[in-house]
Short mmCIF file of C-alpha atoms and ligand atoms in Angstrom, two decimals:
data_model
loop_
_atom_site.label_atom_id
_atom_site.label_comp_id
_atom_site.label_asym_id
_atom_site.label_seq_id
_atom_site.Cartn_x
_atom_site.Cartn_y
_atom_site.Cartn_z
CA MET A 2 23.23 3.76 22.54
CA THR A 3 19.70 3.45 23.52
CA LEU A 4 18.26 6.89 24.47
CA SER A 5 16.48 6.59 28.22
CA CYS A 6 12.81 7.37 28.26
CA PHE A 7 13.04 10.70 29.47
CA GLU A 8 15.24 11.84 26.70
CA LEU A 9 12.87 11.14 23.60
CA GLY A 10 10.68 14.02 23.96
CA GLU A 11 7.59 14.88 22.12
CA ARG A 12 8.88 13.77 18.42
CA MET A 13 7.22 10.51 17.04
CA LEU A 14 8.78 7.31 18.00
CA ALA A 15 9.37 4.64 15.80
CA VAL A 16 8.13 1.13 17.39
CA GLU A 17 11.67 -0.23 17.66
CA GLU A 18 13.29 3.18 19.05
CA ALA A 19 10.41 2.78 21.79
CA ARG A 20 10.92 -1.04 22.54
CA GLU A 21 14.39 -0.35 23.01
CA ALA A 22 13.84 2.45 25.52
CA VAL A 23 11.31 0.50 27.71
CA VAL A 24 13.38 -2.53 27.89
CA ALA A 25 16.14 -0.21 28.99
CA LEU A 26 14.26 0.47 31.86
CA ALA A 27 15.00 -2.81 33.57
CA SER A 28 18.78 -3.21 34.34
CA GLY A 29 18.93 -6.83 33.98
CA PRO A 30 17.65 -10.08 35.44
CA LEU A 31 16.06 -10.24 38.83
CA PRO A 32 18.13 -12.11 41.55
CA ALA A 33 18.06 -15.85 41.29
CA GLU A 34 16.56 -18.30 43.77
CA ARG A 35 16.48 -22.13 44.20
CA VAL A 36 12.76 -23.66 43.29
CA ALA A 37 11.81 -27.36 43.75
CA LEU A 38 11.57 -29.21 40.69
CA ALA A 39 7.83 -29.62 40.93
CA SER A 40 7.25 -25.77 40.95
CA LEU A 41 9.68 -25.09 38.13
CA HIS A 42 7.17 -24.96 35.25
CA GLY A 43 7.14 -21.61 33.76
CA ARG A 44 10.17 -20.39 35.48
CA VAL A 45 13.62 -19.21 33.48
CA LEU A 46 17.07 -20.60 34.35
CA ALA A 47 19.16 -18.30 35.77
CA GLU A 48 22.40 -20.23 35.07
CA PRO A 49 23.28 -23.33 32.39
CA LEU A 50 22.02 -26.64 33.39
CA LEU A 51 25.19 -29.35 33.18
CA ALA A 52 24.06 -32.76 33.02
CA PRO A 53 26.00 -34.16 36.30
CA ILE A 54 25.55 -38.08 34.80
CA ASP A 55 25.75 -39.79 31.40
CA VAL A 56 22.22 -40.28 29.89
CA PRO A 57 21.66 -42.95 29.51
CA GLN A 58 23.84 -44.15 32.29
CA ASN A 59 24.98 -47.40 30.99
CA THR A 60 25.55 -49.19 27.60
CA ASN A 61 22.26 -50.74 27.29
CA ALA A 62 19.96 -52.80 25.00
CA ALA A 63 17.58 -51.46 22.94
CA MET A 64 15.63 -54.38 22.12
CA ASP A 65 14.47 -57.76 24.06
CA GLY A 66 16.80 -60.48 22.63
CA VAL A 67 20.28 -61.46 23.76
CA ALA A 68 23.55 -59.89 24.25
CA LEU A 69 26.92 -60.97 23.58
CA ALA A 70 30.41 -60.01 21.87
CA TRP A 71 29.69 -60.51 18.45
CA ARG A 72 32.43 -62.09 16.39
CA PRO A 73 30.99 -63.71 12.89
CA GLU A 74 34.39 -65.43 12.58
CA ALA A 75 34.28 -67.55 15.49
CA LEU A 76 30.72 -68.19 15.86
CA PRO A 77 30.23 -71.40 18.67
CA ALA A 78 29.24 -74.83 16.43
CA GLY A 79 26.28 -75.41 19.22
CA GLY A 80 25.19 -72.14 19.91
CA PHE A 81 25.95 -69.44 22.51
CA LEU A 82 25.90 -70.38 26.32
CA ARG A 83 23.18 -68.67 27.96
CA VAL A 84 24.96 -67.90 31.30
CA ALA A 85 22.15 -65.34 32.80
CA GLU A 86 19.02 -63.11 32.09
CA VAL A 87 19.43 -59.47 32.78
CA LEU A 88 16.13 -57.49 33.01
CA ALA A 89 15.65 -53.94 33.21
CA GLY A 90 16.91 -52.23 36.39
CA HIS A 91 19.42 -55.11 37.19
CA ALA A 92 23.15 -55.73 35.84
CA ILE A 93 25.76 -58.05 36.00
CA ASP A 94 29.37 -57.36 36.38
CA ARG A 95 30.52 -60.70 35.16
CA PRO A 96 32.41 -60.24 32.16
CA LEU A 97 31.25 -62.50 29.17
CA ALA A 98 33.56 -65.36 27.76
CA SER A 99 33.80 -66.21 24.02
CA GLY A 100 30.88 -67.95 23.16
CA GLU A 101 28.40 -67.01 25.78
CA CYS A 102 25.66 -64.51 25.86
CA VAL A 103 22.89 -63.31 28.43
CA GLY A 104 19.32 -63.04 27.90
CA ILE A 105 18.17 -59.56 28.23
CA THR A 106 15.54 -56.96 27.94
CA THR A 107 15.04 -53.70 26.77
CA GLY A 108 16.95 -50.81 28.74
CA ALA A 109 19.15 -53.55 30.71
CA PRO A 110 22.73 -52.82 30.74
CA LEU A 111 24.81 -54.84 28.79
CA PRO A 112 27.40 -56.98 30.86
CA PRO A 113 31.29 -56.13 30.23
CA GLY A 114 32.61 -57.48 27.17
CA ALA A 115 29.30 -57.77 25.15
CA ASP A 116 28.87 -55.41 22.47
CA THR A 117 25.64 -56.37 20.55
CA VAL A 118 22.18 -57.58 20.82
CA ILE A 119 19.85 -59.87 18.67
CA MET A 120 16.38 -59.77 18.93
CA ARG A 121 14.38 -62.39 20.23
CA GLU A 122 12.81 -63.18 16.78
CA GLN A 123 16.23 -64.12 15.53
CA LEU A 124 17.02 -66.79 17.95
CA HIS A 125 16.32 -70.42 18.67
CA LEU A 126 16.69 -71.97 22.15
CA GLU A 127 17.63 -75.03 23.08
CA LYS A 128 17.67 -76.51 26.54
CA SER A 129 20.18 -79.74 26.80
CA ALA A 130 20.07 -82.87 28.99
CA ASP A 131 22.13 -80.86 31.70
CA GLY A 132 19.88 -78.11 31.70
CA GLU A 133 21.98 -75.62 29.67
CA ILE A 134 20.49 -73.16 27.52
CA ARG A 135 21.94 -72.86 24.12
CA VAL A 136 21.17 -70.26 21.59
CA ARG A 137 21.47 -70.24 18.01
CA VAL A 138 21.00 -67.00 15.57
CA ASP A 139 19.05 -67.28 12.81
CA LEU A 140 20.47 -65.36 9.67
CA PRO A 141 24.07 -64.68 11.17
CA GLU A 142 24.75 -62.85 8.32
CA ARG A 143 22.29 -60.29 8.85
CA VAL A 144 23.63 -59.31 12.37
CA ARG A 145 25.55 -56.13 12.66
CA ARG A 146 28.25 -55.71 15.47
CA GLY A 147 26.97 -52.80 17.54
CA GLN A 148 23.23 -53.19 16.52
CA ASN A 149 20.55 -52.45 18.90
CA VAL A 150 22.86 -51.11 21.55
CA ARG A 151 22.23 -47.58 22.98
CA GLN A 152 25.64 -46.16 24.02
CA ALA A 153 26.05 -44.67 27.33
CA GLY A 154 26.24 -40.90 27.29
CA GLU A 155 24.63 -41.00 23.57
CA ASP A 156 21.72 -38.75 24.59
CA ILE A 157 23.47 -36.82 26.96
CA PRO A 158 27.02 -36.64 27.79
CA ARG A 159 28.12 -36.12 31.50
CA GLY A 160 29.21 -32.30 31.63
CA ALA A 161 27.37 -31.11 28.74
CA THR A 162 25.06 -28.31 29.04
CA VAL A 163 21.59 -29.51 28.61
CA LEU A 164 19.64 -26.11 29.05
CA ALA A 165 21.25 -22.64 28.26
CA SER A 166 20.81 -19.76 31.19
CA GLY A 167 17.90 -17.86 30.06
CA THR A 168 15.43 -20.84 29.32
CA ARG A 169 11.96 -20.92 30.08
CA LEU A 170 10.95 -24.19 31.67
CA GLY A 171 7.77 -26.06 29.81
CA ALA A 172 6.69 -29.96 30.30
CA ALA A 173 9.60 -31.31 28.28
CA GLU A 174 12.64 -29.21 29.93
CA LEU A 175 10.83 -30.39 33.15
CA GLY A 176 11.01 -33.93 32.11
CA LEU A 177 14.72 -33.70 31.30
CA ILE A 178 15.79 -32.06 34.26
CA ALA A 179 14.21 -34.79 36.02
CA SER A 180 16.07 -37.37 34.01
CA LEU A 181 19.24 -36.31 35.01
CA GLY A 182 17.96 -36.35 38.88
CA PHE A 183 17.78 -32.64 40.02
CA ARG A 184 15.12 -32.08 42.68
CA GLU A 185 15.78 -28.37 42.16
CA ALA A 186 16.78 -26.13 39.92
CA THR A 187 18.34 -22.42 39.92
CA VAL A 188 15.92 -19.80 38.28
CA VAL A 189 15.30 -16.06 38.31
CA ARG A 190 12.47 -14.59 40.50
CA ARG A 191 9.62 -14.14 39.19
CA PRO A 192 9.10 -10.65 38.28
CA ARG A 193 6.28 -9.01 40.27
CA VAL A 194 4.19 -6.74 38.41
CA ALA A 195 1.54 -4.60 39.84
CA VAL A 196 -1.16 -4.21 37.49
CA PHE A 197 -4.02 -1.26 37.96
CA SER A 198 -7.00 0.16 35.85
CA THR A 199 -8.00 3.70 36.10
CA GLY A 200 -11.07 5.78 35.11
CA ASP A 201 -13.99 6.73 37.07
CA GLU A 202 -16.34 5.18 34.12
CA VAL A 203 -14.61 1.98 34.99
CA VAL A 204 -16.29 -0.48 37.05
CA ALA A 205 -15.27 -4.07 38.60
CA PRO A 206 -17.25 -7.04 36.96
CA GLY A 207 -19.76 -8.08 39.06
CA GLU A 208 -21.12 -4.71 40.25
CA THR A 209 -23.73 -2.80 38.93
CA LEU A 210 -22.82 -1.13 35.44
CA PRO A 211 -24.04 2.48 35.66
CA SER A 212 -25.41 4.04 32.82
CA ALA A 213 -22.02 5.76 31.64
CA GLY A 214 -20.03 2.84 33.32
CA ILE A 215 -17.91 0.22 31.40
CA PHE A 216 -16.54 -2.78 32.89
CA ASP A 217 -12.90 -3.03 33.81
CA ALA A 218 -11.61 -5.40 30.83
CA ASN A 219 -7.81 -4.17 30.90
CA ARG A 220 -6.90 -5.34 34.07
CA PHE A 221 -7.98 -8.93 33.51
CA ALA A 222 -6.60 -9.23 30.21
CA LEU A 223 -3.26 -7.63 31.57
CA MET A 224 -3.07 -9.95 34.32
CA ALA A 225 -3.60 -12.68 32.09
CA LEU A 226 -0.79 -11.75 30.21
CA VAL A 227 1.53 -11.25 33.08
CA GLU A 228 1.20 -14.27 33.95
CA GLU A 229 1.58 -15.78 30.48
CA HIS A 230 4.82 -13.97 30.58
CA GLY A 231 6.14 -15.01 33.34
CA GLY A 232 5.48 -12.45 35.84
CA GLU A 233 3.47 -12.98 39.58
CA VAL A 234 0.45 -10.34 39.81
CA ILE A 235 0.01 -7.81 42.44
CA ASP A 236 -3.66 -6.70 42.00
CA LEU A 237 -3.98 -3.01 42.77
CA GLY A 238 -7.60 -2.73 41.58
CA ILE A 239 -9.23 0.21 39.79
CA LEU A 240 -7.96 3.43 41.14
CA PRO A 241 -10.78 6.25 40.86
CA ASP A 242 -9.59 9.43 38.52
CA THR A 243 -8.17 11.35 41.64
CA ARG A 244 -4.61 12.56 41.94
CA ASP A 245 -4.48 11.21 45.70
CA ALA A 246 -5.87 7.85 44.93
CA ILE A 247 -3.70 7.11 41.92
CA ALA A 248 -0.54 8.61 43.87
CA SER A 249 -1.18 6.23 47.07
CA GLY A 250 -1.67 3.32 44.86
CA LEU A 251 1.47 4.25 42.88
CA SER A 252 3.42 4.41 46.02
CA ARG A 253 2.34 1.15 47.33
CA ALA A 254 3.33 -0.12 43.94
CA ALA A 255 6.60 1.11 44.12
CA GLY A 256 7.37 -0.24 47.32
CA ASP A 257 7.41 -4.09 45.96
CA ALA A 258 6.53 -4.23 42.19
CA ASP A 259 9.41 -4.91 39.81
CA LEU A 260 7.30 -3.72 37.49
CA VAL A 261 4.10 -1.12 37.62
CA LEU A 262 2.00 -1.16 34.88
CA SER A 263 -1.70 1.12 34.29
CA SER A 264 -3.97 1.44 31.61
CA GLY A 265 -5.92 4.45 30.83
CA GLY A 266 -5.43 7.58 31.87
CA VAL A 267 -2.42 8.90 29.91
CA SER A 268 -4.01 10.51 27.12
CA VAL A 269 -4.06 14.20 26.93
CA GLY A 270 -7.08 16.26 27.80
CA ASP A 271 -9.76 14.04 29.37
CA ALA A 272 -9.66 14.03 33.35
CA ASP A 273 -6.86 12.59 33.74
CA TYR A 274 -4.98 12.50 37.19
CA THR A 275 -2.58 9.75 36.33
CA ARG A 276 -0.15 11.98 34.71
CA ALA A 277 -0.41 14.15 37.78
CA ALA A 278 0.10 11.95 40.00
CA LEU A 279 2.75 9.99 38.22
CA LEU A 280 4.97 13.06 37.92
CA GLU A 281 4.50 13.56 41.54
CA GLN A 282 5.86 9.92 42.06
CA GLY A 283 8.66 9.70 39.74
CA GLU A 284 10.29 10.37 36.62
CA LEU A 285 8.26 10.23 33.14
CA GLY A 286 7.93 10.42 29.53
CA PHE A 287 4.86 10.60 27.90
CA TRP A 288 5.23 9.29 24.21
CA LYS A 289 3.90 9.54 20.68
CA ILE A 290 4.58 6.21 18.91
CA ALA A 291 4.05 5.85 15.24
CA ILE A 292 1.89 2.54 16.34
CA ARG A 293 -1.95 1.69 15.59
CA PRO A 294 -3.51 0.46 17.91
CA GLY A 295 -1.54 1.98 20.69
CA ARG A 296 -1.36 5.61 21.43
CA PRO A 297 -0.45 7.60 24.00
CA LEU A 298 2.04 5.49 26.12
CA ALA A 299 3.93 6.82 29.26
CA CYS A 300 6.88 5.16 30.71
CA GLY A 301 9.03 6.03 33.53
CA ARG A 302 10.36 5.05 36.97
CA LEU A 303 8.43 5.26 40.22
CA GLY A 304 9.97 6.26 43.84
CA SER A 305 12.92 5.48 45.35
CA ARG A 306 13.70 2.24 43.85
CA GLY A 307 13.22 3.41 40.33
CA VAL A 308 10.76 1.04 39.87
CA PRO A 309 9.64 0.62 35.73
CA PHE A 310 6.45 2.17 34.73
CA LEU A 311 4.47 1.80 31.93
CA GLY A 312 0.92 3.53 31.15
CA LEU A 313 -1.01 1.47 28.51
CA PRO A 314 -3.59 3.03 26.36
CA GLY A 315 -7.24 2.64 27.84
CA ASN A 316 -8.85 1.07 24.89
CA PRO A 317 -8.67 -2.65 25.66
CA VAL A 318 -7.13 -4.15 22.16
CA ALA A 319 -4.61 -1.10 22.48
CA SER A 320 -3.44 -2.03 25.96
CA MET A 321 -3.03 -5.66 24.81
CA VAL A 322 -1.37 -4.92 21.72
CA THR A 323 1.22 -2.51 23.51
CA PHE A 324 1.70 -4.60 26.41
CA LEU A 325 2.71 -7.44 24.03
CA GLN A 326 5.05 -4.74 22.13
CA PHE A 327 6.55 -2.97 25.28
CA ALA A 328 5.97 -5.03 28.63
CA ALA A 329 6.52 -8.45 27.01
CA PRO A 330 10.27 -7.57 26.00
CA LEU A 331 10.78 -5.76 29.48
CA LEU A 332 9.36 -8.89 31.70
CA ALA A 333 11.37 -10.84 29.16
CA ARG A 334 14.73 -8.69 29.91
CA LEU A 335 13.70 -8.70 34.26
CA GLN A 336 14.04 -12.87 33.47
CA GLY A 337 17.10 -12.86 31.73
CA ARG A 338 15.47 -13.95 28.15
CA GLU A 339 17.21 -10.63 26.08
CA GLY A 340 15.44 -10.85 22.67
CA ALA A 341 13.06 -13.53 23.42
CA TRP A 342 10.17 -11.02 22.26
CA PRO A 343 8.35 -10.48 20.05
CA ARG A 344 8.09 -13.69 18.14
CA ARG A 345 7.85 -13.49 14.43
CA LEU A 346 6.57 -15.36 11.72
CA THR A 347 6.13 -14.97 8.01
CA ALA A 348 3.11 -15.26 6.38
CA VAL A 349 1.03 -15.05 3.00
CA ALA A 350 -1.88 -12.42 3.00
CA GLU A 351 -4.73 -14.25 1.80
CA HIS A 352 -6.64 -10.74 1.03
CA PRO A 353 -5.60 -7.21 0.82
CA LEU A 354 -4.94 -5.76 4.22
CA ARG A 355 -5.12 -2.02 5.16
CA SER A 356 -2.28 0.02 6.77
CA ARG A 357 -0.72 3.37 6.45
CA GLU A 358 2.82 4.44 5.90
CA GLY A 359 4.61 6.14 8.82
CA ARG A 360 3.13 3.85 11.56
CA VAL A 361 3.42 0.13 12.30
CA ASP A 362 -0.35 -1.28 12.21
CA TYR A 363 -1.02 -4.15 14.04
CA LEU A 364 -4.28 -5.76 12.86
CA ARG A 365 -5.89 -8.78 14.47
CA GLY A 366 -5.34 -11.79 12.32
CA ARG A 367 -6.02 -15.79 11.80
CA TYR A 368 -3.18 -17.63 10.12
CA ALA A 369 -3.34 -21.47 9.05
CA SER A 370 -0.98 -23.62 7.33
CA ALA A 371 -2.00 -24.33 3.61
CA SER A 372 -1.63 -27.66 2.14
CA ASP A 373 1.53 -26.34 0.02
CA GLY A 374 3.07 -25.77 3.56
CA ARG A 375 2.74 -21.72 3.37
CA LEU A 376 1.45 -20.04 6.19
CA LEU A 377 -1.29 -17.94 5.11
CA VAL A 378 -3.04 -14.88 6.93
CA SER A 379 -6.09 -12.85 6.84
CA ASP A 380 -7.21 -10.19 9.17
CA VAL A 381 -10.15 -11.20 11.65
CA GLY A 382 -12.72 -8.02 10.54
CA ALA A 383 -13.15 -5.11 12.74
CA GLN A 384 -10.26 -3.51 14.11
CA GLY A 385 -11.65 -0.81 16.50
CA SER A 386 -9.31 -0.44 19.18
CA GLY A 387 -12.27 -1.24 21.81
CA ILE A 388 -13.32 -4.26 19.81
CA LEU A 389 -12.04 -7.26 21.92
CA SER A 390 -14.33 -10.15 20.37
CA SER A 391 -12.08 -9.82 17.40
CA MET A 392 -8.74 -10.20 19.69
CA VAL A 393 -10.73 -13.44 20.91
CA ARG A 394 -11.09 -14.54 17.48
CA ALA A 395 -7.09 -13.84 16.35
CA ASN A 396 -4.40 -16.09 16.71
CA CYS A 397 -1.97 -13.32 15.60
CA LEU A 398 -1.23 -10.08 15.54
CA ILE A 399 -0.18 -8.94 11.61
CA GLU A 400 2.63 -6.30 12.01
CA ILE A 401 2.71 -4.03 9.06
CA ASP A 402 5.76 -2.03 9.33
CA ASP A 403 5.81 1.76 8.68
CA THR A 404 7.27 1.60 4.86
CA ARG A 405 4.06 -0.07 3.84
CA GLY A 406 0.89 1.68 2.92
CA SER A 407 -1.25 -1.31 2.18
CA VAL A 408 -0.33 -5.01 1.41
CA ALA A 409 -1.85 -6.64 -1.43
CA ALA A 410 -3.12 -10.39 -1.39
CA GLY A 411 -0.19 -12.75 -2.02
CA GLU A 412 2.18 -10.66 -0.37
CA SER A 413 4.29 -11.58 2.68
CA VAL A 414 3.77 -9.91 5.97
CA THR A 415 5.12 -10.38 9.28
CA ILE A 416 2.97 -12.24 11.73
CA GLN A 417 3.71 -12.47 15.69
CA PRO A 418 1.48 -15.66 16.71
CA LEU A 419 -1.01 -15.16 20.27
CA PHE A 420 -0.19 -17.60 22.95
CA ARG A 421 -3.36 -19.49 23.32
CA LEU A 422 -4.28 -22.08 25.69
CA PRO A 423 -4.71 -24.91 23.62
P1 LIG B 36 -8.25 6.30 28.29
O1 LIG B 36 -7.10 6.32 27.73
O2 LIG B 36 -8.46 6.55 30.19
O3 LIG B 36 -8.86 7.91 27.83
O4 LIG B 36 -9.41 5.46 27.92
C1 LIG B 36 -9.87 5.04 26.55
C2 LIG B 36 -10.77 4.40 26.26
O5 LIG B 36 -10.70 2.93 27.06
C3 LIG B 36 -12.00 4.99 27.18
O6 LIG B 36 -13.34 4.91 26.46
C4 LIG B 36 -12.01 4.12 28.67
O7 LIG B 36 -13.42 4.16 28.94
C5 LIG B 36 -11.54 2.76 27.91
N1 LIG B 36 -10.88 1.96 29.02
C6 LIG B 36 -9.95 2.35 29.88
N2 LIG B 36 -9.97 1.78 31.05
C7 LIG B 36 -10.58 0.83 30.55
C8 LIG B 36 -10.79 -0.76 31.03
N3 LIG B 36 -9.94 -0.97 32.67
N4 LIG B 36 -11.46 -1.18 30.81
C9 LIG B 36 -12.18 -1.21 29.67
N5 LIG B 36 -11.74 -0.41 28.98
C10 LIG B 36 -11.60 1.16 29.35
MG1 LIG B 37 -9.37 7.63 31.42
#
């Protein structure tokens, strides 16, 4: 059984252990809601989606040509009589008699009795004196019964599960949902995530930077991460390092958020009132996690609704790395996407990588595929936890587990690809 985050105490936690405890702060997926097709992008299905129709709906032609019942042992001597033309979007219900065919275009339904389509290039048309059109087939020995025909339901049979519950909906999924005729779907409500920064030195971008100040990078990186992971942001701004300001911000957040994220102010020793304010507003655990970058981290529940809270470190890279390791899986669980995060691949280290035994190191790295098909990865240089520019150069985190003191060139490592807008 997973320990709750309050029972973990003062010992050093393994990353997996901390992740499980954080995820356990969410009791399960948020309630479902019906959402219109055009607004489904990025949302997560709350129930499986079943096909209400066969796709394709009709058995239809895969090529332009003629459709007929192919009986090679009884080819009509004067050619097939063309009794109609069927264009895409139209159907004829009259069954074909032996020796008859219809002209057909790609996608048009086959008439009853037809089982084969012969492409136009293989046909000769002759018009007789009384206006009849006869169709002769070139190289009939090459025709296979059933050729160039798409069977009804061959892509998706009616009643089949097309998308599982917990699927996040991207472009292909939206196309598929539309192709089945749905104009809305049942999805999990987007988690509302309140985000705030703390620190007297932290200044909103656009303001004048005091000599001892630093612009608020974390809130904007975290709000973007929240959206990338399916959440809806409630921006609480920068809360000054006073107990009252933080307490009132927290109680506001606890009112309507599903998750509260802060950065900074959870380490021991600095003039941080977050701790005191948090303890006033809820139940809290302060953790030491065997991770770099990323210490310290606070976790808990706020207010009467017991809203999950994560207090991420103040250093910008550390706040992003801990978001990805802890907040992202929690957001996944709130959306019914158990186990969806973190995503991992294996790559070969191009150069030696530094790490330390006894903690998980997350290095900012770049991976690319080599001509032999393997993924190669190298770190992107300076790894200080305040250096955001290396986060920009990175396209993955290299995850070096706590049993490895170092990684030699040529050894395999785990990477977590970072989401990047193309
Ligand atoms: P703290 O965890 O509050 O001790 O902060 C650790 C470091 O991160 C300090 O150098 C802070 O100035 C910096 N920091 C804290 N919050 C932010 C923020 N929102 N944006 C950029 N840097 C920050
Ligand atoms: Mg601080």
